[in-house]
GROMACS .gro file of C-alpha atoms in nm:
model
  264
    1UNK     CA    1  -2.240  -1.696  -1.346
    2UNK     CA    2  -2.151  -1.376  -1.340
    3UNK     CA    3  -1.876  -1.151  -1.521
    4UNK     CA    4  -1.657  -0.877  -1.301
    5UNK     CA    5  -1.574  -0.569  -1.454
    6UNK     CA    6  -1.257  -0.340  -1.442
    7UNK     CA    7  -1.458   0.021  -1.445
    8UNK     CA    8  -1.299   0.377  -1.442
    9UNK     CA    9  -1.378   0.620  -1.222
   10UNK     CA   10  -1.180   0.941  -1.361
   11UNK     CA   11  -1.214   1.255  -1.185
   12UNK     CA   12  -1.463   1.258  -0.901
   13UNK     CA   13  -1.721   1.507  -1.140
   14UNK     CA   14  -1.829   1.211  -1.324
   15UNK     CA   15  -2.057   1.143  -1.041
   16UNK     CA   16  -2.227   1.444  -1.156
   17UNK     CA   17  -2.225   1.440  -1.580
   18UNK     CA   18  -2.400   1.289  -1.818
   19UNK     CA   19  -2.164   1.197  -2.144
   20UNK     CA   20  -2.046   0.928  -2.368
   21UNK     CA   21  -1.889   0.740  -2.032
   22UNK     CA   22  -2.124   0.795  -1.770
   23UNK     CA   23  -2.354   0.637  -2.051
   24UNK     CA   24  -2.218   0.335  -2.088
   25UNK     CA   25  -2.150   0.278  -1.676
   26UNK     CA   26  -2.503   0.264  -1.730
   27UNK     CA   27  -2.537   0.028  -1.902
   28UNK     CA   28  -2.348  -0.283  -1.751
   29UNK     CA   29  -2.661  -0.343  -1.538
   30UNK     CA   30  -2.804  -0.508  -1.877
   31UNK     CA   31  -2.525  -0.659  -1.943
   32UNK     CA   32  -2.618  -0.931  -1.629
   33UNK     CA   33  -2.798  -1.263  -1.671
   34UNK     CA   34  -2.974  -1.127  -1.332
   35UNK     CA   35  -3.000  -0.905  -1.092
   36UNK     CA   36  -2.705  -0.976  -0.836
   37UNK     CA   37  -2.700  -1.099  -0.466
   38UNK     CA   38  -2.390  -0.892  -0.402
   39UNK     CA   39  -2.128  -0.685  -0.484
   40UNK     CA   40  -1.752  -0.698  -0.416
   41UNK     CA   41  -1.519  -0.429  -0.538
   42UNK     CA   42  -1.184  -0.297  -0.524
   43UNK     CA   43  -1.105  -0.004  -0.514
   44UNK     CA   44  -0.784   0.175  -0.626
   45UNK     CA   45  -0.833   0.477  -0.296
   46UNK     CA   46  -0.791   0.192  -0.084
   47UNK     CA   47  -0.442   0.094  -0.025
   48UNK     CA   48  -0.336  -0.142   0.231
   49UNK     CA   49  -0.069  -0.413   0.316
   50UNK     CA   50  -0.334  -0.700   0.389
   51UNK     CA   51  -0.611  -0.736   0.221
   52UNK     CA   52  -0.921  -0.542   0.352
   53UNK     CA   53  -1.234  -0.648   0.388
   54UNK     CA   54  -1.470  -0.353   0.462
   55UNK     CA   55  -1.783  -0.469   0.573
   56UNK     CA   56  -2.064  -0.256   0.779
   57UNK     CA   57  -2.441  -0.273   0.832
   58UNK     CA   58  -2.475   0.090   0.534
   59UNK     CA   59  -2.168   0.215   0.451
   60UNK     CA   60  -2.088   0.572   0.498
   61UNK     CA   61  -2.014   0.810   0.226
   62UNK     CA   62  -1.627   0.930   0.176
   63UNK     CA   63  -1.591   1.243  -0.015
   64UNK     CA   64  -1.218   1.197  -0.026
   65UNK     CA   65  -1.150   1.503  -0.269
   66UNK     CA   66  -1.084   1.847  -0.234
   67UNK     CA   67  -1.169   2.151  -0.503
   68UNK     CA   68  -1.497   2.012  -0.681
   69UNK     CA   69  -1.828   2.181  -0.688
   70UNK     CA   70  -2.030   2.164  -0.354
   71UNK     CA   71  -2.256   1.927  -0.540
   72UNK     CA   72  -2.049   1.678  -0.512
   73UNK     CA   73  -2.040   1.711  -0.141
   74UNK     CA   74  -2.414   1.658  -0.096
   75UNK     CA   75  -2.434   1.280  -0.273
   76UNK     CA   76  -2.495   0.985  -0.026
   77UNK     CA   77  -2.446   0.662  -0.151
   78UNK     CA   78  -2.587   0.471   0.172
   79UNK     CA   79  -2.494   0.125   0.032
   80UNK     CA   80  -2.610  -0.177   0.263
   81UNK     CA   81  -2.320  -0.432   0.359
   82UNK     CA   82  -2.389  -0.831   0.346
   83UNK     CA   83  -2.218  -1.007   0.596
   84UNK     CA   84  -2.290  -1.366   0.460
   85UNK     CA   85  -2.091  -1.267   0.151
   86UNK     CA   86  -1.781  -1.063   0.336
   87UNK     CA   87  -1.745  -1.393   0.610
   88UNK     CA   88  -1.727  -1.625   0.220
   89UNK     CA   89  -1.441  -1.362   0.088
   90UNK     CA   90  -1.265  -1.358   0.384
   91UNK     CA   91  -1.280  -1.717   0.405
   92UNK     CA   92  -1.202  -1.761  -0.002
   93UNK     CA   93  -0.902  -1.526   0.081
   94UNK     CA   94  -0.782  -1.713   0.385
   95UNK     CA   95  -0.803  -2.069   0.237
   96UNK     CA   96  -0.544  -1.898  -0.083
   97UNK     CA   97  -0.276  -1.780   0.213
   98UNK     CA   98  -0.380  -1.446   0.170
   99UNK     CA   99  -0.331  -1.234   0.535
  100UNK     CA  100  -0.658  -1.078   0.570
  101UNK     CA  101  -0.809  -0.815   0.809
  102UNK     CA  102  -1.161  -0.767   0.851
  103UNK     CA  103  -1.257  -0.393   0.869
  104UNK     CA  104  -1.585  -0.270   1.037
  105UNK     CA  105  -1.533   0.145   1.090
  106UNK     CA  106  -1.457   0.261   0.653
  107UNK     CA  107  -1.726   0.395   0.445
  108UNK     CA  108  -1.749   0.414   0.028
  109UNK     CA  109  -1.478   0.626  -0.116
  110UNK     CA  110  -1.516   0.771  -0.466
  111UNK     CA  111  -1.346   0.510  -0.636
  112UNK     CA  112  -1.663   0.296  -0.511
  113UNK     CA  113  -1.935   0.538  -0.533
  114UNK     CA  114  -1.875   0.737  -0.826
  115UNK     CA  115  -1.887   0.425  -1.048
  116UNK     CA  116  -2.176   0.251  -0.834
  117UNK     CA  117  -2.385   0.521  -0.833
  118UNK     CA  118  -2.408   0.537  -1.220
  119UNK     CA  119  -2.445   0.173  -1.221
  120UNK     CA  120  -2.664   0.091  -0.968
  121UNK     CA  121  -2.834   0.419  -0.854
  122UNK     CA  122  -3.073   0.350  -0.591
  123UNK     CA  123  -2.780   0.209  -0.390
  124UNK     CA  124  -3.017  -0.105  -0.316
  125UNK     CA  125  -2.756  -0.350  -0.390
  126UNK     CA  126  -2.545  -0.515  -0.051
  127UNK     CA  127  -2.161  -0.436  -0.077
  128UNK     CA  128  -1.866  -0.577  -0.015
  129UNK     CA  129  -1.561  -0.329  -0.003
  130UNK     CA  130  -1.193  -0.452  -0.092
  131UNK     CA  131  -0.860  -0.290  -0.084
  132UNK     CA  132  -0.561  -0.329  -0.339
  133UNK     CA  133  -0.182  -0.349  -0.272
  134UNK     CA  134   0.010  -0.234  -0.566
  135UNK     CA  135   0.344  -0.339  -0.398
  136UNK     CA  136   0.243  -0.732  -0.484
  137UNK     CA  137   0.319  -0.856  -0.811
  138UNK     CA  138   0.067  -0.900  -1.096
  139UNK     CA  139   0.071  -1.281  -1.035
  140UNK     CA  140   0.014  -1.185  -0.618
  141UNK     CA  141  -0.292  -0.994  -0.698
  142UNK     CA  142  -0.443  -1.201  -1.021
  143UNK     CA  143  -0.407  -1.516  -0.731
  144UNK     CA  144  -0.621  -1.288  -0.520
  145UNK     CA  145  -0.874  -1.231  -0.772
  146UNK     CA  146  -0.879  -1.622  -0.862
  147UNK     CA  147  -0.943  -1.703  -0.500
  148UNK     CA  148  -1.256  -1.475  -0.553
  149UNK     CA  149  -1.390  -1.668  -0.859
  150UNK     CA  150  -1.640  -1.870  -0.645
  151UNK     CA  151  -1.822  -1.603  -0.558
  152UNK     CA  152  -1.942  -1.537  -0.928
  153UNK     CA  153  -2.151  -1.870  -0.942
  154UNK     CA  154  -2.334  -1.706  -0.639
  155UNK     CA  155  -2.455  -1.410  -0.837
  156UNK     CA  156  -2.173  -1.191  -0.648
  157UNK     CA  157  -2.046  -0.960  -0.901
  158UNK     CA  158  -1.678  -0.848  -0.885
  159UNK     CA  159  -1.568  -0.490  -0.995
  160UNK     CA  160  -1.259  -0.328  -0.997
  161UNK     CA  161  -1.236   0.067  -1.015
  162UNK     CA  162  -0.932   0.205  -1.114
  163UNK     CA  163  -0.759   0.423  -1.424
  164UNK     CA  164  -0.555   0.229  -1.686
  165UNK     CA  165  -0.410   0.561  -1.803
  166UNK     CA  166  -0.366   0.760  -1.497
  167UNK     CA  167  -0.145   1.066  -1.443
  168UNK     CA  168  -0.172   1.367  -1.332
  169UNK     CA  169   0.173   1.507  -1.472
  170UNK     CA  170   0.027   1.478  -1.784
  171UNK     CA  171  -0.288   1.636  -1.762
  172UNK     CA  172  -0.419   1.886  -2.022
  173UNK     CA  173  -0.721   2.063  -1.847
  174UNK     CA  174  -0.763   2.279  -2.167
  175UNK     CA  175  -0.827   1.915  -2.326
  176UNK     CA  176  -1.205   1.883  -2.313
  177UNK     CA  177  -1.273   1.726  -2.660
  178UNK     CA  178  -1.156   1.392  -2.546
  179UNK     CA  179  -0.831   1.343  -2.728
  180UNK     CA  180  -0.537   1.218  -2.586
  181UNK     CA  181  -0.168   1.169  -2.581
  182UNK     CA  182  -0.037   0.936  -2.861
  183UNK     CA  183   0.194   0.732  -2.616
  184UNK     CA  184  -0.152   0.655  -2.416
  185UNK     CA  185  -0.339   0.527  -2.732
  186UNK     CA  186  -0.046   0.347  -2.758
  187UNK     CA  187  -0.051   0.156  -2.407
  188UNK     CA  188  -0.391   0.113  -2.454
  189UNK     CA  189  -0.392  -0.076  -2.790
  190UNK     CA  190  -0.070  -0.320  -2.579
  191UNK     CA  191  -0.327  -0.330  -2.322
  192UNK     CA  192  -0.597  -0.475  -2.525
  193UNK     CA  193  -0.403  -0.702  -2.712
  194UNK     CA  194  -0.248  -0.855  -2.381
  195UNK     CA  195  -0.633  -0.848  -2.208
  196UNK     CA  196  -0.804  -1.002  -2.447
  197UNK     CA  197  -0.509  -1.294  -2.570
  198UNK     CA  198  -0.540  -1.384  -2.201
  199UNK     CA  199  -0.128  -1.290  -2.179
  200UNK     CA  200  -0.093  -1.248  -1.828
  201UNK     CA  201   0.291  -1.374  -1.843
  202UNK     CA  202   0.331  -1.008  -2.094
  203UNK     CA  203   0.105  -0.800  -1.826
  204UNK     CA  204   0.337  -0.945  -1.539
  205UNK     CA  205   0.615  -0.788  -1.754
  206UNK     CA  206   0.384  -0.490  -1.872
  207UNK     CA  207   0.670  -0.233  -1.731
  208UNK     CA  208   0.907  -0.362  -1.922
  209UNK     CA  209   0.729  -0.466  -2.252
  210UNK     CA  210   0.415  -0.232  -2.294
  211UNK     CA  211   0.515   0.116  -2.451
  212UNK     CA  212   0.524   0.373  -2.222
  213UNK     CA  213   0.450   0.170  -1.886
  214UNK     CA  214   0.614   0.483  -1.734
  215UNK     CA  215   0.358   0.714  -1.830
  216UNK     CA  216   0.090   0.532  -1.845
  217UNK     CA  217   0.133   0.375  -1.468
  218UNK     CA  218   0.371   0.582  -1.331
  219UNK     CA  219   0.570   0.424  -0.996
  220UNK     CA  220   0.352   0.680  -0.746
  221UNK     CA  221   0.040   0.548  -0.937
  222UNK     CA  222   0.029   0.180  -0.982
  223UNK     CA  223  -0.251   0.161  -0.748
  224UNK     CA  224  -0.502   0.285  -1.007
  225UNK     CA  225  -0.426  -0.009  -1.260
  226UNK     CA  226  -0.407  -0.307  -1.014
  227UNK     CA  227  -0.762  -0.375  -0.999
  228UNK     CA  228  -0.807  -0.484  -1.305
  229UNK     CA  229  -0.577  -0.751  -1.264
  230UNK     CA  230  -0.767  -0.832  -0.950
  231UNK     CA  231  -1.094  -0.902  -1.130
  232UNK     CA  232  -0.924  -1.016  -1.482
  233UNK     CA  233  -0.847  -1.269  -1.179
  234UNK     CA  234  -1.145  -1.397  -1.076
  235UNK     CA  235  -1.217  -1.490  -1.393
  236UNK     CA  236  -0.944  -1.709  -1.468
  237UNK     CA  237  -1.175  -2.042  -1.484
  238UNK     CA  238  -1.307  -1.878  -1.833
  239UNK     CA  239  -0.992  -1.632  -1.980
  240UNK     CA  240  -1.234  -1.392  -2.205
  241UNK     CA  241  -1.164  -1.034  -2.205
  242UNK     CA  242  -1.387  -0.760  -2.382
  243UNK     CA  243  -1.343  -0.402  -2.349
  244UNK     CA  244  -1.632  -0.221  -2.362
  245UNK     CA  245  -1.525   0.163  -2.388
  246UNK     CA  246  -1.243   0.360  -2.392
  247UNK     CA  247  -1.253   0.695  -2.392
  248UNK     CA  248  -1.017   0.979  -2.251
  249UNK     CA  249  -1.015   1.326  -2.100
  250UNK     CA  250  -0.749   1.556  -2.002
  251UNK     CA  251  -0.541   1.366  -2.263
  252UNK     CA  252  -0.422   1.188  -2.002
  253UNK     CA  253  -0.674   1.005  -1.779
  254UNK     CA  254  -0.828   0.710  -1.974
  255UNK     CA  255  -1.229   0.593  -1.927
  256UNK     CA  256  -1.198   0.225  -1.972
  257UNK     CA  257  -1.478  -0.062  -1.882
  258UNK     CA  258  -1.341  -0.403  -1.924
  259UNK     CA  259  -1.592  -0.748  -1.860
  260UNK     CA  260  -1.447  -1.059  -1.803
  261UNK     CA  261  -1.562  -1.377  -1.826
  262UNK     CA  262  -1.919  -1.446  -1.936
  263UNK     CA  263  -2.257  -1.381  -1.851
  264UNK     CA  264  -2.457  -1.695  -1.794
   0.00000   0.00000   0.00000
C-alpha cells in the first residue's frame, strides 16, 4: 500500500536550490515500502471544470513562468506516461459520477516537475497527470480523491502539489531567513490539528473556522490548497495524517509535505 503526499512546490527556483526543503522532497522516496508502478498527481496549475486526465507516451516540459533565471528554462523533465494506469483512473473516476475528459496534447507544468524532479530525478517513473477544480466543495474533491484510493494497493502513488499558505499580496521578498507572518503560523497550527484529527467536517468549514482562511487561501487562490484534500482523499480507508515539514519563505508562501495513510 502506498501513502499519497500533499507536496509544495513554492516558487518555480526551487527546482534549482538546494536547502532545508528541497532536502526533505528528497527524501519521500525512502519513505516507500517500494519502488512505485506509477504516479498520479494533481496539480494546483491545472485548473479545469472536469476532471483531467493527462496522459501521453513522455510528457513535455511546461515552463509556465516568466522572470526566473534562464536556468530554469533549460530543465526537461521527459516523464513517460502509463496508459494502463490513466484507462484505471479514468475508470475509478467514472464509476464515482465524476465527468471526466481524457487529455492527450498537455505536458508537465511546474507544479508537477518542480516537485518530481527533486523526488524522483531521473524522471524514470510513468505519470499520470490530474487537474483540480477549486470551485467544488471540499467534500466534491475529498470524494474524488477516495475514488482514487484503489490505486494505492497497486503501488500507484498519489501526490498533490499545491501551497497551503499561498499569496502573493503578502509577499516579503526582503524575507529570506524563512520567517513568516504570525496569522500564517497560525493557519498552519488549525491546519494540523484538523489534518491529523481526521476533521474533514472543520476543513469543509475551514473558511469560516480556521484563522485567517482569507489570507491564507485567498478567493483568487484556492486552487493551490485543494490538492491536498484530493490526496488526504484517497486515503480515507486509513484517516492518518503526518506532516512532514513546514517551512516558509517570503513570509508568506508556506513549504509543507503532508503523507497520508501508511506505508505498507
Amino acid at each position: 500500500m502506498m501513502p499519497s503526499f500533499f507536496v509544495a512546490h513554492g516558487a518555480p527556483l526551487l527546482a534549482i536550490e538546494n536547502n532545508s526543503y528541497t532536502q526533505a522532497m528528497h527524501q519521500i522516496s525512502s519513505l516507500l515500502p517500494r519502488r512505485p508502478r506509477a504516479i498520479v498527481m494533481f496539480s494546483a496549475h491545472w485548473e479545469a471544470f472536469d476532471q483531467m486526465v493527462g496522459t501521453m507516451e513522455t510528457f513535455p516540459t511546461i515552463h509556465d513562468f516568466g522572470g526566473f533565471p534562464q536556468e530554469l528554462y533549460e530543465i526537461q523533465y521527459p516523464a513517460k506516461g502509463d496508459q494502463q494506469i490513466a484507462d484505471e483512473t479514468v475508470q475509478l473516476l467514472r464509476d464515482a459520477g465524476v465527468p471526466v475528459t481524457v487529455n492527450t496534447t498537455r505536458g508537465l507544468d511546474h507544479g508537477h516537475w518542480v516537485v518530481l524532479r527533486h523526488i524522483f530525478p531521473d524522471a524514470d517513473i510513468p505519470v499520470v497527470a490530474l487537474s483540480v477544480n477549486p470551485n467544488l466543495t471540499v467534500a466534491q474533491q475529498y470524494m474524488i480523491g477516495k475514488a482514487l484510493s484503489p490505486l494505492r494497493e497497486k503501488d500507484v502513488l498519489i501526490i498533490g502539489s499545491g501551497g497551503t499558505v499561498h499569496n502573493f499580496s503578502y509577499i516579503d521578498m526582503r524575507e529570506t531567513q524563512g520567517r513568516a507572518f504570525e496569522w500564517a503560523l497560525e493557519f498552519e497550527e488549525w491546519l494540523h490539528q484538523s489534518l491529523s484529527g481526521w476533521k474533514v467536517d472543520d476543513l469543509a468549514r475551514y473558511r469560516e473556522l480556521a484563522p485567517h482562511a482569507e489570507k491564507a487561501v485567498p478567493a483568487y487562490g484556492s486552487e493551490h490548497f485543494v490538492p491536498l484534500l484530493y490526496v488526504m482523499g484517497a486515503a480515507d480507508d486509513e484517516r492518518t495524517a503526518k506532516r512532514l515539514h513546514m517551512s516558509f519563505r517570503y513570509g508568506s508562501l508556506s513549504h509543507t509535505i503532508w503523507q497520508f495513510g501508511e506505508a505498507k
